[in-house]
């Protein structure tokens, strides 16, 4: 698939995807979402890739779904097309870690896409928001659900009801982002972090991602039991034995991803 709305680049074991519609602040139109889904699934299937980074070109991560593309749509259009779900169902099958490197605007679907990633590194100039209320709609790709779980009801409710943005400092303070990085270093820091993850044992990385995500889907007792069982399961891997032997022998582990 030739890409027109994204750029892709392989940096060692990391797949780097750049949302690239700078004239529209990387607004997420159908073509971009189809291309992004295709690129994620290709990196997911590529054994040489252990982690991915999504970032945006120019002065935004993504300023939301493409309003001009959505404007003419009717209820039956979005319902029959299953707008958003079709893309998201595919993308949510990605089991390798995906880091969002956010500089500039991450609004609406842009914030929702960043929150779908496993964690967010924010440039100092990042601005997050769910301004859909200004358009007579509400967030439609998880914004009311993930934002509330990530930053708490009061802040999420205010942002969704008033379209207020939150800057990088507030986003870090609220737990929306993992940490703030100088904007000029953001992509390289994200690729470096993804490289560290990609060099670890892949079964443990993928199971760790699954286990952390389970925390949002289960009661504490069930989540702890899930974590216990998958912790036990890793003792069936050669990598567990290699990882612990390497520590004892004071050397770097040579993981075999099995
Ligand atoms: C993993 C693979 C699949 C994943 C699928 C899931 C991903 C989610 C995708 C779908 C989500 C749908 C549900 C979602 O909740 C709905 C929305 O996102 S609605 C949109 C929400 N966003 C906004 O309301 C922000 C709109 N933009 C602005 O408010 C301003 O542009 C700004 C960001 C404050 C910046 O202002 P300025 O600096 O003044 O810049 P301009 O306004 O002049 O913009 C420059 C240029 O860009 C165009 N543009 C900006 N935002 C959008 C947009 N969202 N859609 C379309 N075009 C946009 C703007 O029109 C200008 O263009 P020009 O007029 O110069 O041609």
mmCIF file of C-alpha atoms and ligand atoms in Angstrom:
data_model
loop_
_atom_site.group_PDB
_atom_site.id
_atom_site.type_symbol
_atom_site.label_atom_id
_atom_site.label_comp_id
_atom_site.label_asym_id
_atom_site.label_seq_id
_atom_site.Cartn_x
_atom_site.Cartn_y
_atom_site.Cartn_z
ATOM 1 C CA UNK A 1 0.000 0.000 0.000
ATOM 2 C CA UNK A 2 1.512 3.356 -1.042
ATOM 3 C CA UNK A 3 1.074 5.954 1.687
ATOM 4 C CA UNK A 4 0.076 9.582 1.044
ATOM 5 C CA UNK A 5 -1.021 10.670 4.550
ATOM 6 C CA UNK A 6 1.674 9.026 6.686
ATOM 7 C CA UNK A 7 5.423 8.541 6.544
ATOM 8 C CA UNK A 8 7.036 5.332 7.769
ATOM 9 C CA UNK A 9 10.644 4.686 8.715
ATOM 10 C CA UNK A 10 12.336 1.678 10.270
ATOM 11 C CA UNK A 11 14.895 2.583 12.940
ATOM 12 C CA UNK A 12 16.547 -0.716 13.886
ATOM 13 C CA UNK A 13 13.878 -2.725 15.767
ATOM 14 C CA UNK A 14 11.454 0.239 15.842
ATOM 15 C CA UNK A 15 8.730 1.128 13.343
ATOM 16 C CA UNK A 16 8.316 4.941 13.241
ATOM 17 C CA UNK A 17 5.028 6.257 11.827
ATOM 18 C CA UNK A 18 4.562 9.995 11.218
ATOM 19 C CA UNK A 19 1.064 11.347 10.628
ATOM 20 C CA UNK A 20 1.651 13.624 7.654
ATOM 21 C CA UNK A 21 -1.127 16.000 6.588
ATOM 22 C CA UNK A 22 0.623 19.187 7.766
ATOM 23 C CA UNK A 23 -1.760 21.521 5.919
ATOM 24 C CA UNK A 24 -4.627 20.107 7.970
ATOM 25 C CA UNK A 25 -2.663 19.717 11.234
ATOM 26 C CA UNK A 26 -2.629 15.965 10.543
ATOM 27 C CA UNK A 27 -6.418 15.723 10.773
ATOM 28 C CA UNK A 28 -7.430 12.086 10.737
ATOM 29 C CA UNK A 29 -9.352 11.438 7.522
ATOM 30 C CA UNK A 30 -10.390 7.987 6.307
ATOM 31 C CA UNK A 31 -7.343 7.638 4.072
ATOM 32 C CA UNK A 32 -4.940 8.446 6.910
ATOM 33 C CA UNK A 33 -6.684 6.016 9.266
ATOM 34 C CA UNK A 34 -6.610 3.253 6.641
ATOM 35 C CA UNK A 35 -2.906 3.888 6.007
ATOM 36 C CA UNK A 36 -2.119 4.025 9.733
ATOM 37 C CA UNK A 37 -3.961 0.753 10.295
ATOM 38 C CA UNK A 38 -2.076 -0.848 7.395
ATOM 39 C CA UNK A 39 1.317 0.341 8.687
ATOM 40 C CA UNK A 40 0.606 -0.832 12.242
ATOM 41 C CA UNK A 41 -0.445 -4.263 11.037
ATOM 42 C CA UNK A 42 2.642 -4.574 8.809
ATOM 43 C CA UNK A 43 4.979 -3.702 11.706
ATOM 44 C CA UNK A 44 2.991 -6.063 13.944
ATOM 45 C CA UNK A 45 3.678 -8.907 11.515
ATOM 46 C CA UNK A 46 7.369 -8.020 11.035
ATOM 47 C CA UNK A 47 9.573 -10.128 13.333
ATOM 48 C CA UNK A 48 12.357 -7.536 13.010
ATOM 49 C CA UNK A 49 10.148 -4.924 14.711
ATOM 50 C CA UNK A 50 9.689 -5.036 18.485
ATOM 51 C CA UNK A 51 7.963 -1.704 19.140
ATOM 52 C CA UNK A 52 6.437 1.267 17.318
ATOM 53 C CA UNK A 53 6.298 5.047 17.648
ATOM 54 C CA UNK A 54 3.517 7.268 16.283
ATOM 55 C CA UNK A 55 4.206 10.987 15.951
ATOM 56 C CA UNK A 56 2.947 13.919 13.868
ATOM 57 C CA UNK A 57 4.566 16.241 11.340
ATOM 58 C CA UNK A 58 4.641 20.022 11.599
ATOM 59 C CA UNK A 59 2.947 21.704 14.602
ATOM 60 C CA UNK A 60 0.571 18.927 15.608
ATOM 61 C CA UNK A 61 0.279 15.311 16.536
ATOM 62 C CA UNK A 62 -3.268 15.387 15.124
ATOM 63 C CA UNK A 63 -5.940 18.057 15.450
ATOM 64 C CA UNK A 64 -8.709 15.462 15.466
ATOM 65 C CA UNK A 65 -10.826 13.630 12.962
ATOM 66 C CA UNK A 66 -11.164 15.508 9.680
ATOM 67 C CA UNK A 67 -14.121 17.832 10.307
ATOM 68 C CA UNK A 68 -14.551 18.668 6.645
ATOM 69 C CA UNK A 69 -14.792 14.971 5.788
ATOM 70 C CA UNK A 70 -17.252 14.300 8.609
ATOM 71 C CA UNK A 71 -19.505 17.338 8.078
ATOM 72 C CA UNK A 72 -21.682 15.895 5.258
ATOM 73 C CA UNK A 73 -22.146 12.524 6.969
ATOM 74 C CA UNK A 74 -25.570 11.491 8.311
ATOM 75 C CA UNK A 75 -26.375 9.161 11.184
ATOM 76 C CA UNK A 76 -27.019 6.357 8.708
ATOM 77 C CA UNK A 77 -23.704 7.074 6.949
ATOM 78 C CA UNK A 78 -21.602 6.728 10.107
ATOM 79 C CA UNK A 79 -23.741 3.871 11.443
ATOM 80 C CA UNK A 80 -23.698 1.772 8.289
ATOM 81 C CA UNK A 81 -19.976 2.484 7.660
ATOM 82 C CA UNK A 82 -19.289 1.716 11.341
ATOM 83 C CA UNK A 83 -17.158 4.891 11.308
ATOM 84 C CA UNK A 84 -14.049 4.534 13.513
ATOM 85 C CA UNK A 85 -14.843 1.026 14.760
ATOM 86 C CA UNK A 86 -13.657 -0.598 11.562
ATOM 87 C CA UNK A 87 -10.188 0.949 11.928
ATOM 88 C CA UNK A 88 -10.012 0.611 15.689
ATOM 89 C CA UNK A 89 -10.971 -3.078 15.782
ATOM 90 C CA UNK A 90 -7.945 -3.867 13.587
ATOM 91 C CA UNK A 91 -5.530 -1.568 15.375
ATOM 92 C CA UNK A 92 -6.481 -2.814 18.843
ATOM 93 C CA UNK A 93 -5.064 -6.217 17.850
ATOM 94 C CA UNK A 94 -1.530 -4.732 17.921
ATOM 95 C CA UNK A 95 0.275 -6.608 20.725
ATOM 96 C CA UNK A 96 3.669 -4.920 20.361
ATOM 97 C CA UNK A 97 4.116 -1.673 22.355
ATOM 98 C CA UNK A 98 3.156 1.566 20.605
ATOM 99 C CA UNK A 99 4.482 4.890 21.977
ATOM 100 C CA UNK A 100 2.790 8.200 21.103
ATOM 101 C CA UNK A 101 5.282 11.059 20.717
ATOM 102 C CA UNK A 102 3.088 14.156 20.979
ATOM 103 C CA UNK A 103 4.279 17.634 20.041
ATOM 104 C CA UNK A 104 1.735 20.392 19.445
ATOM 105 C CA UNK A 105 -1.959 19.651 19.211
ATOM 106 C CA UNK A 106 -3.489 16.284 20.120
ATOM 107 C CA UNK A 107 -7.172 17.137 19.970
ATOM 108 C CA UNK A 108 -10.319 15.087 19.581
ATOM 109 C CA UNK A 109 -9.427 11.951 17.661
ATOM 110 C CA UNK A 110 -5.784 12.990 17.942
ATOM 111 C CA UNK A 111 -5.975 12.829 21.740
ATOM 112 C CA UNK A 112 -7.984 9.624 21.478
ATOM 113 C CA UNK A 113 -5.390 8.061 19.194
ATOM 114 C CA UNK A 114 -2.599 9.057 21.587
ATOM 115 C CA UNK A 115 -4.528 7.520 24.498
ATOM 116 C CA UNK A 116 -4.965 4.262 22.517
ATOM 117 C CA UNK A 117 -1.166 4.004 22.431
ATOM 118 C CA UNK A 118 0.588 2.336 25.363
ATOM 119 C CA UNK A 119 2.084 5.523 26.751
ATOM 120 C CA UNK A 120 2.588 9.119 25.698
ATOM 121 C CA UNK A 121 5.842 11.109 25.669
ATOM 122 C CA UNK A 122 4.967 14.804 25.373
ATOM 123 C CA UNK A 123 7.006 17.667 23.990
ATOM 124 C CA UNK A 124 6.867 20.816 26.138
ATOM 125 C CA UNK A 125 4.510 22.359 23.555
ATOM 126 C CA UNK A 126 1.969 19.532 23.608
ATOM 127 C CA UNK A 127 -1.680 20.469 24.008
ATOM 128 C CA UNK A 128 -4.344 17.840 24.677
ATOM 129 C CA UNK A 129 -8.098 18.259 24.424
ATOM 130 C CA UNK A 130 -11.475 16.797 23.493
ATOM 131 C CA UNK A 131 -13.185 19.826 21.895
ATOM 132 C CA UNK A 132 -15.903 17.872 20.071
ATOM 133 C CA UNK A 133 -18.614 19.665 22.084
ATOM 134 C CA UNK A 134 -17.807 22.791 20.045
ATOM 135 C CA UNK A 135 -18.939 20.898 16.938
ATOM 136 C CA UNK A 136 -22.221 19.641 18.347
ATOM 137 C CA UNK A 137 -20.912 16.156 18.976
ATOM 138 C CA UNK A 138 -18.930 14.355 21.682
ATOM 139 C CA UNK A 139 -15.702 12.337 21.563
ATOM 140 C CA UNK A 140 -16.382 9.183 19.553
ATOM 141 C CA UNK A 141 -13.160 7.138 19.756
ATOM 142 C CA UNK A 142 -12.800 6.541 23.462
ATOM 143 C CA UNK A 143 -12.255 10.113 24.680
ATOM 144 C CA UNK A 144 -14.931 10.120 27.380
ATOM 145 C CA UNK A 145 -13.833 6.663 28.577
ATOM 146 C CA UNK A 146 -10.046 6.684 28.503
ATOM 147 C CA UNK A 147 -9.594 10.332 29.554
ATOM 148 C CA UNK A 148 -11.833 9.774 32.582
ATOM 149 C CA UNK A 149 -9.890 6.664 33.587
ATOM 150 C CA UNK A 150 -6.534 8.362 32.989
ATOM 151 C CA UNK A 151 -7.023 11.769 34.636
ATOM 152 C CA UNK A 152 -10.152 11.388 36.791
ATOM 153 C CA UNK A 153 -13.763 12.444 36.422
ATOM 154 C CA UNK A 154 -13.583 16.132 37.331
ATOM 155 C CA UNK A 155 -10.802 17.052 34.929
ATOM 156 C CA UNK A 156 -12.172 14.846 32.153
ATOM 157 C CA UNK A 157 -15.701 16.162 32.604
ATOM 158 C CA UNK A 158 -14.530 19.777 32.490
ATOM 159 C CA UNK A 159 -12.427 19.157 29.367
ATOM 160 C CA UNK A 160 -15.229 17.314 27.538
ATOM 161 C CA UNK A 161 -17.922 19.826 28.536
ATOM 162 C CA UNK A 162 -15.883 23.005 27.928
ATOM 163 C CA UNK A 163 -13.392 21.907 25.221
ATOM 164 C CA UNK A 164 -10.609 23.222 27.483
ATOM 165 C CA UNK A 165 -7.123 22.073 26.466
ATOM 166 C CA UNK A 166 -4.477 20.836 28.892
ATOM 167 C CA UNK A 167 -0.809 21.637 28.357
ATOM 168 C CA UNK A 168 2.089 19.230 28.765
ATOM 169 C CA UNK A 169 2.722 20.161 32.405
ATOM 170 C CA UNK A 170 -0.889 19.574 33.416
ATOM 171 C CA UNK A 171 -0.983 16.395 31.316
ATOM 172 C CA UNK A 172 2.041 14.996 33.136
ATOM 173 C CA UNK A 173 0.677 16.092 36.530
ATOM 174 C CA UNK A 174 -2.619 14.371 35.705
ATOM 175 C CA UNK A 175 -1.074 11.106 34.574
ATOM 176 C CA UNK A 176 -2.160 11.481 30.943
ATOM 177 C CA UNK A 177 1.442 11.451 29.762
ATOM 178 C CA UNK A 178 4.406 9.457 31.047
ATOM 179 C CA UNK A 179 6.913 12.313 30.898
ATOM 180 C CA UNK A 180 7.766 15.595 29.166
ATOM 181 C CA UNK A 181 10.719 15.768 26.752
ATOM 182 C CA UNK A 182 12.304 18.816 25.069
ATOM 183 C CA UNK A 183 10.388 19.051 21.791
ATOM 184 C CA UNK A 184 13.550 18.958 19.673
ATOM 185 C CA UNK A 185 14.539 15.643 21.294
ATOM 186 C CA UNK A 186 11.039 14.120 21.369
ATOM 187 C CA UNK A 187 11.108 11.742 18.402
ATOM 188 C CA UNK A 188 14.646 10.535 19.087
ATOM 189 C CA UNK A 189 13.795 9.983 22.776
ATOM 190 C CA UNK A 190 10.683 8.046 21.763
ATOM 191 C CA UNK A 191 12.664 5.907 19.286
ATOM 192 C CA UNK A 192 15.393 5.330 21.884
ATOM 193 C CA UNK A 193 12.803 4.276 24.483
ATOM 194 C CA UNK A 194 11.086 1.999 21.956
ATOM 195 C CA UNK A 195 14.480 0.497 21.063
ATOM 196 C CA UNK A 196 15.159 -0.365 24.728
ATOM 197 C CA UNK A 197 11.771 -2.125 24.868
ATOM 198 C CA UNK A 198 12.334 -3.908 21.532
ATOM 199 C CA UNK A 199 15.651 -5.311 22.795
ATOM 200 C CA UNK A 200 13.933 -7.034 25.733
ATOM 201 C CA UNK A 201 12.311 -10.468 25.607
ATOM 202 C CA UNK A 202 9.316 -10.140 23.300
ATOM 203 C CA UNK A 203 7.019 -12.609 25.139
ATOM 204 C CA UNK A 204 7.531 -10.742 28.426
ATOM 205 C CA UNK A 205 7.043 -7.342 26.760
ATOM 206 C CA UNK A 206 3.801 -8.414 25.065
ATOM 207 C CA UNK A 207 2.478 -10.098 28.243
ATOM 208 C CA UNK A 208 3.435 -7.032 30.301
ATOM 209 C CA UNK A 209 1.409 -4.817 27.906
ATOM 210 C CA UNK A 210 -1.551 -7.191 28.138
ATOM 211 C CA UNK A 211 -1.359 -7.307 31.930
ATOM 212 C CA UNK A 212 -1.196 -3.544 32.436
ATOM 213 C CA UNK A 213 -4.126 -3.070 30.033
ATOM 214 C CA UNK A 214 -6.073 -5.708 31.978
ATOM 215 C CA UNK A 215 -6.117 -3.268 34.914
ATOM 216 C CA UNK A 216 -8.724 -1.208 33.058
ATOM 217 C CA UNK A 217 -10.889 -4.222 32.255
ATOM 218 C CA UNK A 218 -11.124 -6.175 35.499
ATOM 219 C CA UNK A 219 -11.709 -5.943 39.243
ATOM 220 C CA UNK A 220 -8.498 -5.783 41.304
ATOM 221 C CA UNK A 221 -8.730 -9.367 42.582
ATOM 222 C CA UNK A 222 -9.221 -10.757 39.057
ATOM 223 C CA UNK A 223 -6.454 -8.551 37.677
ATOM 224 C CA UNK A 224 -4.008 -9.734 40.309
ATOM 225 C CA UNK A 225 -4.858 -13.373 39.572
ATOM 226 C CA UNK A 226 -4.448 -12.751 35.813
ATOM 227 C CA UNK A 227 -1.081 -11.125 36.460
ATOM 228 C CA UNK A 228 -0.020 -14.024 38.727
ATOM 229 C CA UNK A 229 -0.876 -16.606 36.096
ATOM 230 C CA UNK A 230 0.918 -14.831 33.277
ATOM 231 C CA UNK A 231 3.901 -14.170 35.604
ATOM 232 C CA UNK A 232 4.012 -17.954 36.218
ATOM 233 C CA UNK A 233 3.710 -18.603 32.470
ATOM 234 C CA UNK A 234 6.921 -16.694 31.738
ATOM 235 C CA UNK A 235 8.855 -19.297 33.716
ATOM 236 C CA UNK A 236 8.129 -21.597 30.779
ATOM 237 C CA UNK A 237 10.233 -19.382 28.492
ATOM 238 C CA UNK A 238 13.939 -19.753 27.779
ATOM 239 C CA UNK A 239 14.183 -15.966 28.159
ATOM 240 C CA UNK A 240 13.272 -16.128 31.857
ATOM 241 C CA UNK A 241 16.075 -18.546 32.486
ATOM 242 C CA UNK A 242 18.490 -16.489 30.376
ATOM 243 C CA UNK A 243 17.451 -13.200 31.974
ATOM 244 C CA UNK A 244 17.939 -14.422 35.536
ATOM 245 C CA UNK A 245 21.172 -16.291 34.705
ATOM 246 C CA UNK A 246 22.588 -13.160 33.055
ATOM 247 C CA UNK A 247 21.896 -11.133 36.210
ATOM 248 C CA UNK A 248 23.591 -13.724 38.413
ATOM 249 C CA UNK A 249 26.582 -13.882 36.049
ATOM 250 C CA UNK A 250 26.745 -10.069 35.785
ATOM 251 C CA UNK A 251 26.379 -9.995 31.991
ATOM 252 C CA UNK A 252 23.860 -8.646 29.427
ATOM 253 C CA UNK A 253 21.130 -11.185 28.620
ATOM 254 C CA UNK A 254 20.872 -12.632 25.117
ATOM 255 C CA UNK A 255 17.124 -13.042 24.782
ATOM 256 C CA UNK A 256 15.832 -15.432 22.118
ATOM 257 C CA UNK A 257 12.187 -14.295 22.288
ATOM 258 C CA UNK A 258 10.999 -17.753 23.276
HETATM 259 C C1 LIG B 1 -4.879 3.037 14.984
HETATM 260 C C2 LIG B 1 -5.480 3.197 13.649
HETATM 261 C C3 LIG B 1 -6.909 3.593 13.670
HETATM 262 C C4 LIG B 1 -7.273 4.554 14.775
HETATM 263 C C5 LIG B 1 -8.698 4.969 14.645
HETATM 264 C C6 LIG B 1 -9.126 5.851 15.758
HETATM 265 C C7 LIG B 1 -8.559 7.271 15.634
HETATM 266 C C8 LIG B 1 -9.654 8.291 15.839
HETATM 267 C C9 LIG B 1 -10.123 8.939 14.519
HETATM 268 C C10 LIG B 1 -11.586 9.262 14.461
HETATM 269 C C11 LIG B 1 -12.102 10.028 15.670
HETATM 270 C C12 LIG B 1 -13.564 10.408 15.503
HETATM 271 C C13 LIG B 1 -14.155 10.854 16.813
HETATM 272 C C14 LIG B 1 -13.543 12.145 17.342
HETATM 273 O O1 LIG B 1 -13.803 12.185 18.736
HETATM 274 C C15 LIG B 1 -14.140 13.372 16.632
HETATM 275 C C16 LIG B 1 -13.194 14.492 16.401
HETATM 276 O O2 LIG B 1 -11.983 14.376 16.477
HETATM 277 S S1 LIG B 1 -13.939 15.962 15.943
HETATM 278 C C17 LIG B 1 -12.561 17.096 15.702
HETATM 279 C C18 LIG B 1 -11.978 17.555 17.004
HETATM 280 N N1 LIG B 1 -10.936 18.531 16.782
HETATM 281 C C19 LIG B 1 -11.183 19.876 16.765
HETATM 282 O O3 LIG B 1 -12.294 20.304 16.951
HETATM 283 C C20 LIG B 1 -10.007 20.805 16.511
HETATM 284 C C21 LIG B 1 -10.254 21.631 15.252
HETATM 285 N N2 LIG B 1 -9.136 22.531 14.973
HETATM 286 C C22 LIG B 1 -8.970 23.705 15.678
HETATM 287 O O4 LIG B 1 -9.662 24.010 16.614
HETATM 288 C C23 LIG B 1 -7.820 24.581 15.228
HETATM 289 O O5 LIG B 1 -7.429 24.167 13.933
HETATM 290 C C24 LIG B 1 -6.583 24.511 16.164
HETATM 291 C C25 LIG B 1 -6.156 23.086 16.363
HETATM 292 C C26 LIG B 1 -6.920 25.171 17.498
HETATM 293 C C27 LIG B 1 -5.426 25.284 15.496
HETATM 294 O O6 LIG B 1 -5.877 26.580 15.143
HETATM 295 P P1 LIG B 1 -4.967 27.458 14.163
HETATM 296 O O7 LIG B 1 -3.567 27.427 14.620
HETATM 297 O O8 LIG B 1 -5.676 28.762 13.998
HETATM 298 O O9 LIG B 1 -4.988 26.691 12.772
HETATM 299 P P2 LIG B 1 -6.236 26.576 11.750
HETATM 300 O O10 LIG B 1 -7.507 26.394 12.492
HETATM 301 O O11 LIG B 1 -6.144 27.653 10.733
HETATM 302 O O12 LIG B 1 -5.916 25.171 11.039
HETATM 303 C C28 LIG B 1 -4.930 25.055 10.029
HETATM 304 C C29 LIG B 1 -5.549 24.256 8.910
HETATM 305 O O13 LIG B 1 -5.831 22.915 9.418
HETATM 306 C C30 LIG B 1 -7.233 22.675 9.241
HETATM 307 N N3 LIG B 1 -7.724 21.845 10.352
HETATM 308 C C31 LIG B 1 -7.411 21.963 11.656
HETATM 309 N N4 LIG B 1 -8.059 21.019 12.400
HETATM 310 C C32 LIG B 1 -8.800 20.295 11.498
HETATM 311 C C33 LIG B 1 -9.677 19.170 11.630
HETATM 312 N N5 LIG B 1 -9.905 18.571 12.825
HETATM 313 N N6 LIG B 1 -10.288 18.690 10.518
HETATM 314 C C34 LIG B 1 -10.037 19.259 9.308
HETATM 315 N N7 LIG B 1 -9.191 20.318 9.083
HETATM 316 C C35 LIG B 1 -8.594 20.820 10.207
HETATM 317 C C36 LIG B 1 -7.889 24.032 9.222
HETATM 318 O O14 LIG B 1 -9.145 23.941 8.586
HETATM 319 C C37 LIG B 1 -6.881 24.827 8.436
HETATM 320 O O15 LIG B 1 -6.995 24.484 7.062
HETATM 321 P P3 LIG B 1 -7.270 25.617 5.954
HETATM 322 O O16 LIG B 1 -8.487 26.365 6.415
HETATM 323 O O17 LIG B 1 -6.040 26.478 5.991
HETATM 324 O O18 LIG B 1 -7.459 24.889 4.680
#
